[in-house]
Each structure stands twice: as structure tokens, then as C-alpha cells.
Coordinates of C-alpha atoms in Angstrom, one line a residue:
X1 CA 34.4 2.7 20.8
X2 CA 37.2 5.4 20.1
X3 CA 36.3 9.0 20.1
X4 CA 37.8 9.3 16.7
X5 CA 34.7 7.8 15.5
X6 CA 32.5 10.4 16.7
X7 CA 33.8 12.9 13.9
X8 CA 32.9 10.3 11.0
X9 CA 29.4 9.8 12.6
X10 CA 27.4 11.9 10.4
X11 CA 29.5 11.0 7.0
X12 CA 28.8 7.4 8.1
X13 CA 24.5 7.8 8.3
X14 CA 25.3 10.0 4.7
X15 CA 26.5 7.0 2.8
X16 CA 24.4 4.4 4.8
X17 CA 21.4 5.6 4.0
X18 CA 22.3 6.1 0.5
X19 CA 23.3 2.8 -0.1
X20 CA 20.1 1.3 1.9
X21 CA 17.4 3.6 -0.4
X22 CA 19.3 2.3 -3.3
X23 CA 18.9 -1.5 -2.3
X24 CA 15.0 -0.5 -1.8
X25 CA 14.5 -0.5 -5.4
X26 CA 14.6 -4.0 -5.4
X27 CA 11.2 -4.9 -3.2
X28 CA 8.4 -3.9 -5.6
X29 CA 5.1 -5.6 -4.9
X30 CA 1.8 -4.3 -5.8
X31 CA -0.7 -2.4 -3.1
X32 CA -3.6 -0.6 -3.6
X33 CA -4.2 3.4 -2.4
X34 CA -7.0 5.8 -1.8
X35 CA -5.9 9.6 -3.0
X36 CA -7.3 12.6 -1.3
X37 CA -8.3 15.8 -3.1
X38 CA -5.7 18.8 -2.8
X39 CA -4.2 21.8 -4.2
X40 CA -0.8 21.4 -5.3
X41 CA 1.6 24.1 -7.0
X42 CA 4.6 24.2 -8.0
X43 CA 6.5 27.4 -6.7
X44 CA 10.1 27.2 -7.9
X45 CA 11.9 25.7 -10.9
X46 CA 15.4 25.5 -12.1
X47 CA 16.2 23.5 -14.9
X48 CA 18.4 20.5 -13.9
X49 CA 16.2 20.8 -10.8
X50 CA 18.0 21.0 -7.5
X51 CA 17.0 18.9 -4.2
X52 CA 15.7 21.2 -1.5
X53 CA 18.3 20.7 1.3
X54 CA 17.5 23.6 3.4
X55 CA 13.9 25.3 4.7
X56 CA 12.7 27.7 7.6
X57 CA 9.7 29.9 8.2
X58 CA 9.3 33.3 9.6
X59 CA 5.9 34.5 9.4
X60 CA 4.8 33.8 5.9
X61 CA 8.0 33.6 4.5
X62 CA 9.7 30.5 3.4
X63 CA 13.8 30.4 3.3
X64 CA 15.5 27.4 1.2
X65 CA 18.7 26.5 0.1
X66 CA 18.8 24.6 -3.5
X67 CA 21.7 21.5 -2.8
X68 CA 24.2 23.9 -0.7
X69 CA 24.0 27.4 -3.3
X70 CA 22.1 30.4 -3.2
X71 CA 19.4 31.6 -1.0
X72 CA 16.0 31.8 -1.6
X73 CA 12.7 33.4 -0.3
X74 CA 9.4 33.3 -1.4
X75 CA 6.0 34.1 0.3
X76 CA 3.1 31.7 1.1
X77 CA 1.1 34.0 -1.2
X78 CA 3.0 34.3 -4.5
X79 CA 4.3 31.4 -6.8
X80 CA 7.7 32.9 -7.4
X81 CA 10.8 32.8 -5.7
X82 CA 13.6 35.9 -5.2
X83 CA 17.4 34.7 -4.8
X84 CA 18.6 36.8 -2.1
X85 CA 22.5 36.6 -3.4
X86 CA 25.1 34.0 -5.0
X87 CA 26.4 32.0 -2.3
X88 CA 27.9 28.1 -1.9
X89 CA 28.2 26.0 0.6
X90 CA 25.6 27.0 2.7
X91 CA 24.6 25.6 5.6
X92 CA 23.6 26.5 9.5
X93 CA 19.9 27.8 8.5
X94 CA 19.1 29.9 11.9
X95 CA 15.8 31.9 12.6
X96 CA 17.2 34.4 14.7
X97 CA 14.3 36.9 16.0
X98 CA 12.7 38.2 12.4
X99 CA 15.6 37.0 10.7
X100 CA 17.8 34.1 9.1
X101 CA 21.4 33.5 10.1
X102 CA 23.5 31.2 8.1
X103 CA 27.4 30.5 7.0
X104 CA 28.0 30.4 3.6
X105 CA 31.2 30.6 1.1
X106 CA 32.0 33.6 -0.8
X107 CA 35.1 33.6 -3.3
X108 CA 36.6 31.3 -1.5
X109 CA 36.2 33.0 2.3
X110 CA 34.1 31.2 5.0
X111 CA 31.2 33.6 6.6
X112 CA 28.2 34.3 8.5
X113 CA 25.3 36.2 7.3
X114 CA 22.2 37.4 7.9
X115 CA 18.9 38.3 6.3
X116 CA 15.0 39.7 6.8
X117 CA 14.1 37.8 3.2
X118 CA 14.9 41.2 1.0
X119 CA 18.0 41.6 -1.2
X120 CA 19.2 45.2 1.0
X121 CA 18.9 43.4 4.2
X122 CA 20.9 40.8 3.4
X123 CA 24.0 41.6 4.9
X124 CA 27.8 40.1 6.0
X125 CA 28.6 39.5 10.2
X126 CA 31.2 37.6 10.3
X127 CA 34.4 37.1 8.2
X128 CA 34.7 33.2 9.2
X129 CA 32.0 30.5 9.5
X130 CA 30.3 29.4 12.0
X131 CA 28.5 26.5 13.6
X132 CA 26.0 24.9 15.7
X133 CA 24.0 28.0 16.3
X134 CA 21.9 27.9 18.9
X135 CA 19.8 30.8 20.4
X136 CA 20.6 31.3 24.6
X137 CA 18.9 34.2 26.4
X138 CA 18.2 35.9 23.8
X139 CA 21.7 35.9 21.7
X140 CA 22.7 34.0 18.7
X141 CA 25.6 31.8 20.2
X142 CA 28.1 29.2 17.6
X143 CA 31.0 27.5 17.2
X144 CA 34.2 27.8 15.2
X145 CA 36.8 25.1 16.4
X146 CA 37.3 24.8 19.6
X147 CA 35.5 28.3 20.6
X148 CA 32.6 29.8 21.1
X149 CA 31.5 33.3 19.7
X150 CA 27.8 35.3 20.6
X151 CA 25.9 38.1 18.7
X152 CA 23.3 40.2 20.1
X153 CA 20.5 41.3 17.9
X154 CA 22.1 45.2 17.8
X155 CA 25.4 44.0 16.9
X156 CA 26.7 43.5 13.4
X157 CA 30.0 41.3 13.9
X158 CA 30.2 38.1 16.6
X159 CA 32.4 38.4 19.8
X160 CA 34.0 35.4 21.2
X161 CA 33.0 34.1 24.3
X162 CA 35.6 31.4 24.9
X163 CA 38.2 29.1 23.5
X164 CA 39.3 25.3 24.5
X165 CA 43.2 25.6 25.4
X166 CA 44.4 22.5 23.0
X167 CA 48.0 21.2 21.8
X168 CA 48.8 21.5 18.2
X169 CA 49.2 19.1 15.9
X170 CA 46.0 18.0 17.1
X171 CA 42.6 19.8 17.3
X172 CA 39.4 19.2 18.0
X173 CA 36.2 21.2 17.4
X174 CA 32.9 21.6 20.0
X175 CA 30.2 19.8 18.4
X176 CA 27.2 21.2 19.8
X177 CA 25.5 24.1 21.9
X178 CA 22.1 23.6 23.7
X179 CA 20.2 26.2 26.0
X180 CA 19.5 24.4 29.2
X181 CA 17.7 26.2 31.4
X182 CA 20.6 29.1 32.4
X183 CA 23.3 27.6 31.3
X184 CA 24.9 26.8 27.9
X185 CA 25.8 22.9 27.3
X186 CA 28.5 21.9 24.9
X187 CA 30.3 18.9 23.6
X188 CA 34.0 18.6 23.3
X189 CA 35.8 15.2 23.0
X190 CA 33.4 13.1 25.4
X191 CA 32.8 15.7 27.6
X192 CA 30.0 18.2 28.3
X193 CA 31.2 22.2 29.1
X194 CA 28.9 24.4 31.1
X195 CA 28.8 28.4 30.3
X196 CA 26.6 31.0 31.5
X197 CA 27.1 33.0 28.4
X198 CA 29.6 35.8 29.3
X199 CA 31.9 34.4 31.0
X200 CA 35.5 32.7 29.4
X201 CA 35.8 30.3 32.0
X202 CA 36.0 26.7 30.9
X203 CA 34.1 24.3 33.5
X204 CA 33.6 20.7 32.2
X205 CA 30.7 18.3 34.3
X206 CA 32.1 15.8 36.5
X207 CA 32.4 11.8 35.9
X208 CA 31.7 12.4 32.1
X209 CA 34.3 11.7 29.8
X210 CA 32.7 9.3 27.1
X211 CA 29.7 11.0 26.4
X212 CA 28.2 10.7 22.5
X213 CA 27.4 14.1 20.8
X214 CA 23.7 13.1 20.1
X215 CA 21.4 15.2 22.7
X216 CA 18.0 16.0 23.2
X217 CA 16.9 18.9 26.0
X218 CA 13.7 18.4 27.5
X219 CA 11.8 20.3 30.3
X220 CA 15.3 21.9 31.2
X221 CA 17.3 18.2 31.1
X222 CA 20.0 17.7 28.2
X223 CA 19.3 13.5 27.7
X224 CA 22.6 12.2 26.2
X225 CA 24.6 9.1 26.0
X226 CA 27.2 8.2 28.2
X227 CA 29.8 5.0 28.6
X228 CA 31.3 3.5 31.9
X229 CA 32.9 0.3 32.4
X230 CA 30.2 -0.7 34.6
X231 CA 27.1 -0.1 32.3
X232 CA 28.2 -0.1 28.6
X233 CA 26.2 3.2 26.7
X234 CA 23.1 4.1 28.7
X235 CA 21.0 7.1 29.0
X236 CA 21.9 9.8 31.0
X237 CA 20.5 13.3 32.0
X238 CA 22.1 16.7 33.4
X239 CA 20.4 20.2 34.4
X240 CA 24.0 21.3 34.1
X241 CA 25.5 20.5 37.7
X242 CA 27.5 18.1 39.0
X243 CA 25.0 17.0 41.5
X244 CA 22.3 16.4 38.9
X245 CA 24.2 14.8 36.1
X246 CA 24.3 10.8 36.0
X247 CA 22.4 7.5 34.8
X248 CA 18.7 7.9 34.0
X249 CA 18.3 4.1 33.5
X250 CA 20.5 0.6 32.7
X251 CA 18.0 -0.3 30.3
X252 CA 20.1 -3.2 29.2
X253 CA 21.4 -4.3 32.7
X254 CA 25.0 -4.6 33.2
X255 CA 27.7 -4.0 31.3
X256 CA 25.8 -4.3 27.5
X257 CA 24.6 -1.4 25.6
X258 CA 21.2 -0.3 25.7
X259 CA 22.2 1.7 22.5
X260 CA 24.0 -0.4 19.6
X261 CA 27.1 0.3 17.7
X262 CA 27.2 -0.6 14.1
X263 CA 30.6 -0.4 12.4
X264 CA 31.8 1.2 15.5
X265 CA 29.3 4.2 15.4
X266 CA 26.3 4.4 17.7
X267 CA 23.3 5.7 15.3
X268 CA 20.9 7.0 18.1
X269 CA 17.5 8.2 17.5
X270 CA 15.9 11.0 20.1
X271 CA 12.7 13.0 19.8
X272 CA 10.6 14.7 22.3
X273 CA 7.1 16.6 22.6
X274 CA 5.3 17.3 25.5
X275 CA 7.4 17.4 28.0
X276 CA 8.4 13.7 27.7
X277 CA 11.9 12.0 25.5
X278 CA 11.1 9.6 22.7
X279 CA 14.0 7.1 22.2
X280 CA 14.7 4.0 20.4
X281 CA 16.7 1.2 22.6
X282 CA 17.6 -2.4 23.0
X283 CA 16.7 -3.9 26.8
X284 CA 18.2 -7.3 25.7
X285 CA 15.6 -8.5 23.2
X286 CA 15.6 -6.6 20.1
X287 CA 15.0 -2.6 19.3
X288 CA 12.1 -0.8 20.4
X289 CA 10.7 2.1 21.4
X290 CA 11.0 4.0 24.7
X291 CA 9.6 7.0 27.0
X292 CA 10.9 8.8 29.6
X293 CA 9.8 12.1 31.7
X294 CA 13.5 12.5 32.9
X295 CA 12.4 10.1 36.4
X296 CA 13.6 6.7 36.5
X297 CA 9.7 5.7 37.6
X298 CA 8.4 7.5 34.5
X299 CA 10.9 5.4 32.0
X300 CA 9.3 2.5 29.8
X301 CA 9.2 1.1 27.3
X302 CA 6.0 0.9 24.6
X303 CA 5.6 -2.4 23.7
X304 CA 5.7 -3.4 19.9
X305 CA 5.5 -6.8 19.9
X306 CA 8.4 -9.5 19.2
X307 CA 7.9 -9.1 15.2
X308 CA 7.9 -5.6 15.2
X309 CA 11.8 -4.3 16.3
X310 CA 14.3 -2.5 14.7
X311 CA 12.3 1.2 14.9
X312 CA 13.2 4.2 12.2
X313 CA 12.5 7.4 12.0
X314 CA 10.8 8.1 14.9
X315 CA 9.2 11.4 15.6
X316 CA 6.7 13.1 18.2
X317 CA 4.2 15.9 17.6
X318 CA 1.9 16.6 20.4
X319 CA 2.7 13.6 22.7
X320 CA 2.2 11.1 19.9
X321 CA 5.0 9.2 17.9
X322 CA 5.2 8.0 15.1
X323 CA 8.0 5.4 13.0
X324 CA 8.7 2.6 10.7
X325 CA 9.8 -0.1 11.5
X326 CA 12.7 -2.3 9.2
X327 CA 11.7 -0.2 6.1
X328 CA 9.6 -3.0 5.2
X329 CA 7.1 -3.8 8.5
X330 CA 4.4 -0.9 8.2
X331 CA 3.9 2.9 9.7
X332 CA 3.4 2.9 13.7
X333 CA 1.4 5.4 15.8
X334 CA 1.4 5.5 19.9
X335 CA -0.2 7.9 22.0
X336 CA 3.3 7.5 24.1
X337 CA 1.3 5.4 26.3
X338 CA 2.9 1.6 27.7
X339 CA 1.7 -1.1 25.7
X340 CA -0.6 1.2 23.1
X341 CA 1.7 0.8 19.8
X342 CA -0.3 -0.1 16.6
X343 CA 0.2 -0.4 12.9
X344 CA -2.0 2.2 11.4
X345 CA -0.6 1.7 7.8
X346 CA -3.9 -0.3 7.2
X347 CA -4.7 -1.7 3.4
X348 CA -2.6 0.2 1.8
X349 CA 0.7 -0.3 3.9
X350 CA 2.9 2.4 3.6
X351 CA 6.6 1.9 4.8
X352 CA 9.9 3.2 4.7
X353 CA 7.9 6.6 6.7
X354 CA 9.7 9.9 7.0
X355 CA 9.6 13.7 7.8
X356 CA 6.6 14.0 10.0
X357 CA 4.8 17.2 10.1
X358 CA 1.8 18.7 11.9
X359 CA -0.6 20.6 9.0
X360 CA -4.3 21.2 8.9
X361 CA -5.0 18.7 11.9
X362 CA -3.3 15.8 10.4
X363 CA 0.3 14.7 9.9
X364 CA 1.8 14.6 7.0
X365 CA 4.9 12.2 5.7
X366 CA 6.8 11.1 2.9
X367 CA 6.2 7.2 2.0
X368 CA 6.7 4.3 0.3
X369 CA 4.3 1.8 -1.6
X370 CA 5.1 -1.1 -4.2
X371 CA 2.5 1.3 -6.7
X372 CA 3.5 4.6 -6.3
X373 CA 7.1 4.5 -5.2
X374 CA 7.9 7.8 -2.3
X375 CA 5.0 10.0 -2.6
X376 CA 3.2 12.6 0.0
X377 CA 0.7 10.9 3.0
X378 CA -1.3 11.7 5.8
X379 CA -2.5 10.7 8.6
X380 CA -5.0 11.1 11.7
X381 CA -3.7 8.4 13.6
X382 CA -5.7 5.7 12.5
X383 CA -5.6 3.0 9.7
X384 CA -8.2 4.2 8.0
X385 CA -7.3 8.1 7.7
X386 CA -3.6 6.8 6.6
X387 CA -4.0 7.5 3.0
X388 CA -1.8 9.0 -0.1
X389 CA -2.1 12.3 -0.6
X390 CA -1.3 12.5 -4.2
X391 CA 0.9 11.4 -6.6
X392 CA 3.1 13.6 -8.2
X393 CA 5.3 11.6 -9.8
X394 CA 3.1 9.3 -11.8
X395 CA 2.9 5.3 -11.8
X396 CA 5.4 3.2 -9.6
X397 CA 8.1 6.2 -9.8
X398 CA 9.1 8.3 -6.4
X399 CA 8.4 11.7 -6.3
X400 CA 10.7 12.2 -2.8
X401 CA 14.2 10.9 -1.7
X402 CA 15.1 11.1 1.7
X403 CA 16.9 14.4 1.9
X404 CA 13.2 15.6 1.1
X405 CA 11.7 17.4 4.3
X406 CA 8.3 19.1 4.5
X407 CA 8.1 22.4 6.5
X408 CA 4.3 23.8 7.4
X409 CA 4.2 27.5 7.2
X410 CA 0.6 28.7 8.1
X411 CA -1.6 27.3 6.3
X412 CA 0.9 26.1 3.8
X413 CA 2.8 23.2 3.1
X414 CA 6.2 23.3 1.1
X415 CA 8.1 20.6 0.4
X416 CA 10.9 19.1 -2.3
X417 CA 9.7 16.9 -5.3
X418 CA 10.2 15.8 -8.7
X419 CA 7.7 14.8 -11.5
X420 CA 10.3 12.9 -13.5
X421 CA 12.0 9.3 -12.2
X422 CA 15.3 9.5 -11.5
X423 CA 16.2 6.4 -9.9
X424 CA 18.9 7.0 -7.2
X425 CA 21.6 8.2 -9.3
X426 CA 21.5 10.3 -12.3
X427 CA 24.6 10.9 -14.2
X428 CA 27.1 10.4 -10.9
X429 CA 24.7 13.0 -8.9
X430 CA 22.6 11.8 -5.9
X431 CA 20.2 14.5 -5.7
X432 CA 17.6 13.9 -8.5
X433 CA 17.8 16.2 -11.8
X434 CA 14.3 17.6 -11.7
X435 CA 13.7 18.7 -8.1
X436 CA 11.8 21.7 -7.3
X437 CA 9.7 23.2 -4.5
X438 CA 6.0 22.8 -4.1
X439 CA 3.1 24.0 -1.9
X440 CA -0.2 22.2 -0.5
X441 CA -2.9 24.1 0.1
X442 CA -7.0 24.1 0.5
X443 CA -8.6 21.4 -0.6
X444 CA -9.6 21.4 -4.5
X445 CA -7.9 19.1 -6.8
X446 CA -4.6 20.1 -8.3
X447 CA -3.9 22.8 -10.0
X448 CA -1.4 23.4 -12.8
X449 CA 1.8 24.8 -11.5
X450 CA 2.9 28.6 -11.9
X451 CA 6.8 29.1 -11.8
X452 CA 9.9 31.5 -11.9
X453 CA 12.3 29.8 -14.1
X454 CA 14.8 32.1 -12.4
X455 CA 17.6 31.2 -15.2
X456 CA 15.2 31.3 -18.0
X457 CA 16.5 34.7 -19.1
X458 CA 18.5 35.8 -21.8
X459 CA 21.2 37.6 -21.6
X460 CA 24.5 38.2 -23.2
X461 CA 27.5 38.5 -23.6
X462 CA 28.6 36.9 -20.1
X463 CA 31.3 37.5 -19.4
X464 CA 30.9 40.9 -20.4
X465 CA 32.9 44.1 -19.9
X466 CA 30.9 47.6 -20.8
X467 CA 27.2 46.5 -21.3
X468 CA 25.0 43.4 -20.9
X469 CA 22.0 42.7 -22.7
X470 CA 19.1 41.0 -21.0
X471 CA 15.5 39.8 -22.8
X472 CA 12.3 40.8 -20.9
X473 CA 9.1 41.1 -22.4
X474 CA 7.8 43.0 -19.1
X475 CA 8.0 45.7 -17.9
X476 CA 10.9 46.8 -15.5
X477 CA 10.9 49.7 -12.6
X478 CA 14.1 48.6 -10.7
X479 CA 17.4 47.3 -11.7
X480 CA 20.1 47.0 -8.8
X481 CA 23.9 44.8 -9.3
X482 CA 24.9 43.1 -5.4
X483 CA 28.4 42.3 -5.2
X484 CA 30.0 39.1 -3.7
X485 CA 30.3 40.7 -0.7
X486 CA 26.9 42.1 -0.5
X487 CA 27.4 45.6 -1.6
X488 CA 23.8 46.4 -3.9
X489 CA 23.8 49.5 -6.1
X490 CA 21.3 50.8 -8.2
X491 CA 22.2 49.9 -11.8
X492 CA 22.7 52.1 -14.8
X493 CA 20.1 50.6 -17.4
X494 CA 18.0 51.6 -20.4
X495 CA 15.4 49.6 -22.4
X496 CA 15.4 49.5 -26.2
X497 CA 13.1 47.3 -27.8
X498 CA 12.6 43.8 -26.2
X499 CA 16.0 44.4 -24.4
X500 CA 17.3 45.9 -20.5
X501 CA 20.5 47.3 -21.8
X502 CA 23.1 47.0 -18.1
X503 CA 26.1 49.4 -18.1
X504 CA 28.5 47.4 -16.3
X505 CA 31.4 49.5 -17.1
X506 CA 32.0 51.1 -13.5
X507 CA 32.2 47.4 -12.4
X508 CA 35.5 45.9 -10.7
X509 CA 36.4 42.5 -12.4
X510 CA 34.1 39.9 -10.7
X511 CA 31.6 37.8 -10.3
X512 CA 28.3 40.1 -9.5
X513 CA 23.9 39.4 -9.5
X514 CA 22.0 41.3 -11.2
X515 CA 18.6 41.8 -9.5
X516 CA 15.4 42.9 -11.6
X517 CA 12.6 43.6 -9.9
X518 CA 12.8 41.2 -7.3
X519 CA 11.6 38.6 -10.0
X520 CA 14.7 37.2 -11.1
X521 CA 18.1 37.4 -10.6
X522 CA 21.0 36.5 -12.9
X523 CA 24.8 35.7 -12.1
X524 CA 27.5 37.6 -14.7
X525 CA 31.1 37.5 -15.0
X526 CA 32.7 41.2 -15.5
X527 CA 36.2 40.5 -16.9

């Protein structure tokens, strides 16, 4: 396998998986499903709908990205949603202490910025983007190329730590950072570089030069994969010295890989909880699932049975794991034990199981049935507490894709769904026209939703030059106009009737946001 290949890794999953979820809709069959009792809401709408692409917590506030634009928070409490400013392309959600780091694009220029969820506090560090963040004793480090720049929580622009020497024409960028123990562990080009955080100095490990950029760091260990001539692609482990970096296990003995290529591109799959590494990994016979503690004593594999291979989406929460198998075989549950994997999709046989997360004592997922299409489960680790949760887009249509993730803040769930079929493709666009965000919570029965239609306001002209006219028929205490760049001022405004009357007339030629109340917020064009 070339190295080359590495860099078209991810775009390779991106249209594999598209092109497998679209040949799903051709296996319906017919199950049968209990439903369990919950509150559901709807907290944000846009008409068109956008997929939910990006989501983090800090304390009871929720932070999303709509399909790569615009940045929104909203609190577990409230049913609205307040667009912190008009960005693209963002991507590189952080939590960063009590705040949110992320690049972005802004007329055109690549930056980093950060926010505490309110529209003053959302402010500009950096006048190029960054990525791979990753927080290391107790600063914000990333990548741009082949360097690596830091920010301390008191500082307001990044520093750069160091910078890979390389020979035009060609470049090549790091493609990860990971905190191991007390030293920073990145990826360039096969190899693995090792930083204590202030110094320039570029040190690369020993004996590995064809490592693949998909890690996991566990009790102090970065687990990656690694070819030799002698072993084919095995797992190996490093604390970050020479003297502790090698082969974990030749899983599949000899020269054979233990990790399989397909079109030329290894596709991986790591998780961990508990101090133990969840893989997926061929010994000769087919997939399955294996466990390590970072010893080559406490590596194993979990036993799924000759019928059962070819493992997806696995994922661990609190020691146990959880995955499909084929997209067709079931939902799987071990409690990371040898020998103790078991089908707990019982009856009603969900499949095709994604985006585990740990809420009100159970696990929740996105799934699919032959009834209900991809709707919201749960699970307490046994057959017969699998069940569907709801279905929120009614009959056999799917309420999830599989850039859907759910994201437990408190005692709250959010997540990404749509109430109206798309199929796969609507119109040339992949994302679903009617997807919005939702929250579970308590246990009554649904509830009818309560949203801010943040582009439901009138206003006009746009694009205007002395005055714009917005409709409200409540009452407003705070108008404030944020630039491009950040910059908020109060605005200039009156009320005369049913109409917020903006003086934009002070305004440079632009593109600005006009923010009322923290309810909505509006994009105009000052010509």
C-alpha cells in the first residue's frame, strides 16, 4: 500500500458509505417493534432543513453546526436556538476549557475562533485555519501543514511550536495530534513525531516508517497500525520512546495482514473504555472482534461465531461493546469478556446499528428495521430491553442517515432527524431536505414540537443601503449588527407599527447579521 493513499482515506469511507446506505434501500422485509413512551421536541428548524453535522456540550449548552455553515447554541432548557455569527465551512468543533474552538471560513479567509455560546464572546484567534486540535497540558495545540501551533487559555492569537523542514513542489501535512502521557504524538508521512510541547525540535520514533494515521490512546499507550516486511499491518503500541514502541501482537501470523485493505485503503475500526482497546481484526478466518489491555497476554479475541464476521460500527461505553455485524446479521453486545458475544437484537432485529450513546442508564442508537426504516433505539444490554424508541418519521420511512449522531447533554438527548422521507438523494443533495435538531427527555409521550424558524422573518429590502425593515410582532429590547469579522455594535433602530426600522447607513459595503434579542438573527447585504 502507497502512502499516497493515506490522504484519500477519509474521501474513500465518504463515498463508500454513501453508495452502501443507498443499496440498503433495496432489503425491505417486514418485522415487528415494541415503542417506548418519551418526550420528544423539536428544538430547531430551518426550512430546507439542514443535517446536523457538528455537536458538543459544555454544561447545559449544546453547540452545532447545520451542514458546514453557521454556529449554533441553544440550552437544554429552552426550545430555541441563537446563531452565534455567519460562518462556512466549519469544521474542528473543540471544547476548550468553558469554551468552543473551531476553524471556519469568512469572506473567503481561513480562521480559528472561539466562543463561550454568546454572540460578544464570540471572537477571531487566528488569521489561518487550523486542524487536529487536541488539548495537551492544558493548551489548545493544532495543525496547519506540516506545523504545529499552541494557545494558552490567556492568549488571543496561536504561536507555533514547530514546522516539518520539507522540499517544494511537494508537501505533506501532519495528520494528527494525541496527548500521551507527557508527550505530544503526531503523524507525518508513516511516521510518528514526539514533542514535549515547547520545544521546536523535530524527533521522529525509531523502526517506524509505515505507520497508518488511525490511532487510539489508551491508559497512556497510542495503539496504531504499523507495516514490516516481516508481519504485513499489525497492531502496535508506543508510550512515546524508542524503547517502548513495537508489535503488540501478529494476530494474523506471518507476513498477512491482520487488518485488511480494500481498494488499497485499510478502513480500521478502534474504540476503547475502561482502560482496555476495542478492535476489529482478521486472525486468518474471517473479521471479528478483539480486546487488548496493551500486554500481549491480555490480547484476544471475543468469539462471534463462524456466521457472525465482518463487524461495523463498533463502540464501547463502560467496558461493554457494542456493533453490527454485515448491516444485515443483527445488533451485538459483549461485556469485553472471551467468548461472551451475543445477538441482543431479539424479535424485532434491528441492524445496520450506529452512534452509540450512554443516556438515562441505557444506550441509545440509531437503527434499522424492514417497518420503520432508521429510527431512534435503546438498549440495556439484553434482547428483550432492545426496543425502538419512537418513530418519528412515520411508516417504513427513515428518520436518521448516517451523518446523524446523538450527543447526551445532562439529562438530555439531542440528535439530527427528519419527519419527511427523503430517500438518499434529494434534488442532487445528500443531506436530507428537512432535517432539524431534536431533544429526548423524561418520560411522557411526545409532545408537539416548539421551534425558532430562525429565517422565518421578514425583512426588506436586502440588499439594502440606508434602512432595513424587519416584521416582529414582539416585543424587542436589544438590536446589535456583528460584522464578518466579529465586530458587534449596538444598532440604530426604531419601531413603528408591526415593523423594527435598522439604520444601516453607517455600514461599510458587506455582508453583516443582524441580532435581535438573541432570538433570531438575520443575514443582509449592505451595498
Amino acid at each position: 500500500m502507497s502512502i499516497k493513499a493515506f490522504y484519500y482515506f477519509c474521501l474513500f469511507n465518504w463515498l463508500k458509505e454513501i453508495f452502501m446506505k443507498k443499496l440498503l434501500w433495496l432489503l425491505f422485509c417486514s418485522f415487528g417493534v415494541i415503542i417506548t413512551s418519551t418526550a420528544q421536541q423539536q428544538v430547531w428548524e430551518k426550512p430546507g432543513g439542514y443535517q446536523i453535522r457538528q455537536i458538543v456540550s459544555i454544561a447545559n449548552k449544546i453547540f452545532y453546526v447545520p451542514h458546514g455553515e453557521t454556529l449554533y447554541v441553544t440550552s437544554g432548557n429552552q426550545n430555541s436556538a441563537l446563531a452565534l455569527g455567519e460562518f462556512s465551512n466549519i469544521s474542528n468543533l473543540t471544547v476548550f476549557g468553558n469554551k468552543v474552538i473551531f476553524s471556519c471560513v469568512i469572506d473567503g479567509n481561513f480562521n480559528i475562533w472561539i466562543t463561550d455560546g454568546t454572540v460578544d464572546g464570540t471572537s477571531k484567534i487566528s488569521d489561518f485555519s487550523g486542524g487536529n486540535f487536541t488539548i495537551f497540558k492544558n493548551n489548545l495545540y493544532f495543525t496547519r501543514g506540516g506545523s504545529i501551533y499552541y494557545l494558552d487559555p490567556t492568549q488571543t492569537s496561536a504561536i507555533e511550536l514547530l514546522t516539518i523542514p520539507q522540499n517544494p513542489p511537494i508537501y505533506r501535512d501532519i495528520l494528527f495530534l494525541k496527548s500521551v502521557g507527557d508527550k505530544l504524538i503526531y503523524y507525518f508521512y508513516g511516521q510518528l513525531g514526539i514533542s514535549d510541547g515547547s520545544s521546536s525540535a523535530i524527533n521522529f520514533l525509531s523502526g517506524v516508517e509505515s505507520a497508518y494515521p488511525t490511532v487510539e490512546v489508551v491508559n497512556n499507550k497510542l495503539f496504531f497500525l504499523n507495516i514490516t516486511t516481516d508481519t504485513g499491518y499489525e497492531l502496535w503500541s508506543t508510550d512515546g520512546t524508542d524503547a517502548n514502541t513495537g508489535l503488540l501482537k501478529d494476530i494474523n501470523a506471518g507476513t498477512s495482514n491482520s487488518f485488511e485493505e480494500e481498494n488499497h485503503n485499510l478502513i480500521p475500526s478502534f474504540t476503547s473504555s475502561n482502560g482496555k482497546l476495542y478492535f476489529v481484526a482478521n486472525k486468518g478466518t474471517g473479521k471479528s472482534v478483539w480486546v487488548t489491555d496493551g500486554t500481549l497476554n491480555g490480547t484476544a479475541e471475543l468469539n462471534i461465531g463462524a456466521n457472525y464476521y465482518n463487524p461495523v460500527s463498533l463502540k464501547s461505553i463502560d467496558g461493554n461493546v457494542y456493533f453490527s455485524n454485515n448491516y444485515a446479521n443483527g445488533f451485538y453486545f459483549s461485556d469485553g469478556l472471551n467468548n461472551t458475544v451475543q445477538n441482543i437484537g431479539g424479535s424485532q432485529n434491528p441492524y445496520d446499528s450506529y452512534s452509540f450513546t450512554k443516556f438515562n442508564d441505557s444506550v441509545y442508537f440509531v437503527a434499522y428495521d424492514d417497518v420503520h426504516g432508521y429510527e431512534l433505539w435503546k438498549t440495556g444490554n439484553t434482547a428483550s430491553s432492545t426496543v425502538r424508541v419512537t418513530d418519528i418519521c412515520e411508516g417504513d420511512c427513515s428518520a436518521f442517515n448516517h451523518f446523524t449522531g446523538l450527543t447526551a447533554c445532562g439529562n438530555i438527548l439531542f440528535f439530527s432527524a427528519s419527519t419527511i422521507d427523503y430517500g438518499f438523494y434529494e434534488n442532487g443533495n445528500p443531506y436530507g431536505p428537512e432535517y432539524q435538531l431534536w431533544k429526548l427527555e423524561g418520560s411522557s409521550a411526545p409532545t408537539s414540537i416548539l421551534s425558532n424558524n430562525i429565517n422565518s422573518v421578514k425583512f426588506y429590502p436586502n440588499p439594502c443601503q440606508d434602512y432595513i425593515y424587519i416584521e416582529l410582532e414582539e416585543p424587542v429590547s436589544s438590536i446589535k449588527i456583528a460584522s464578518a469579522t466579529g465586530n458587534i455594535v449596538l444598532a440604530s433602530w426604531k419601531k413603528e407599527k408591526n415593523n423594527v426600522i435598522v439604520n444601516t447607513q453607517d455600514l461599510n459595503p458587506g455582508i453583516y447579521m443582524v441580532l435581535i434579542d438573541g432570538r433570531e438573527s438575520i443575514k443582509i447585504i449592505k451595498q
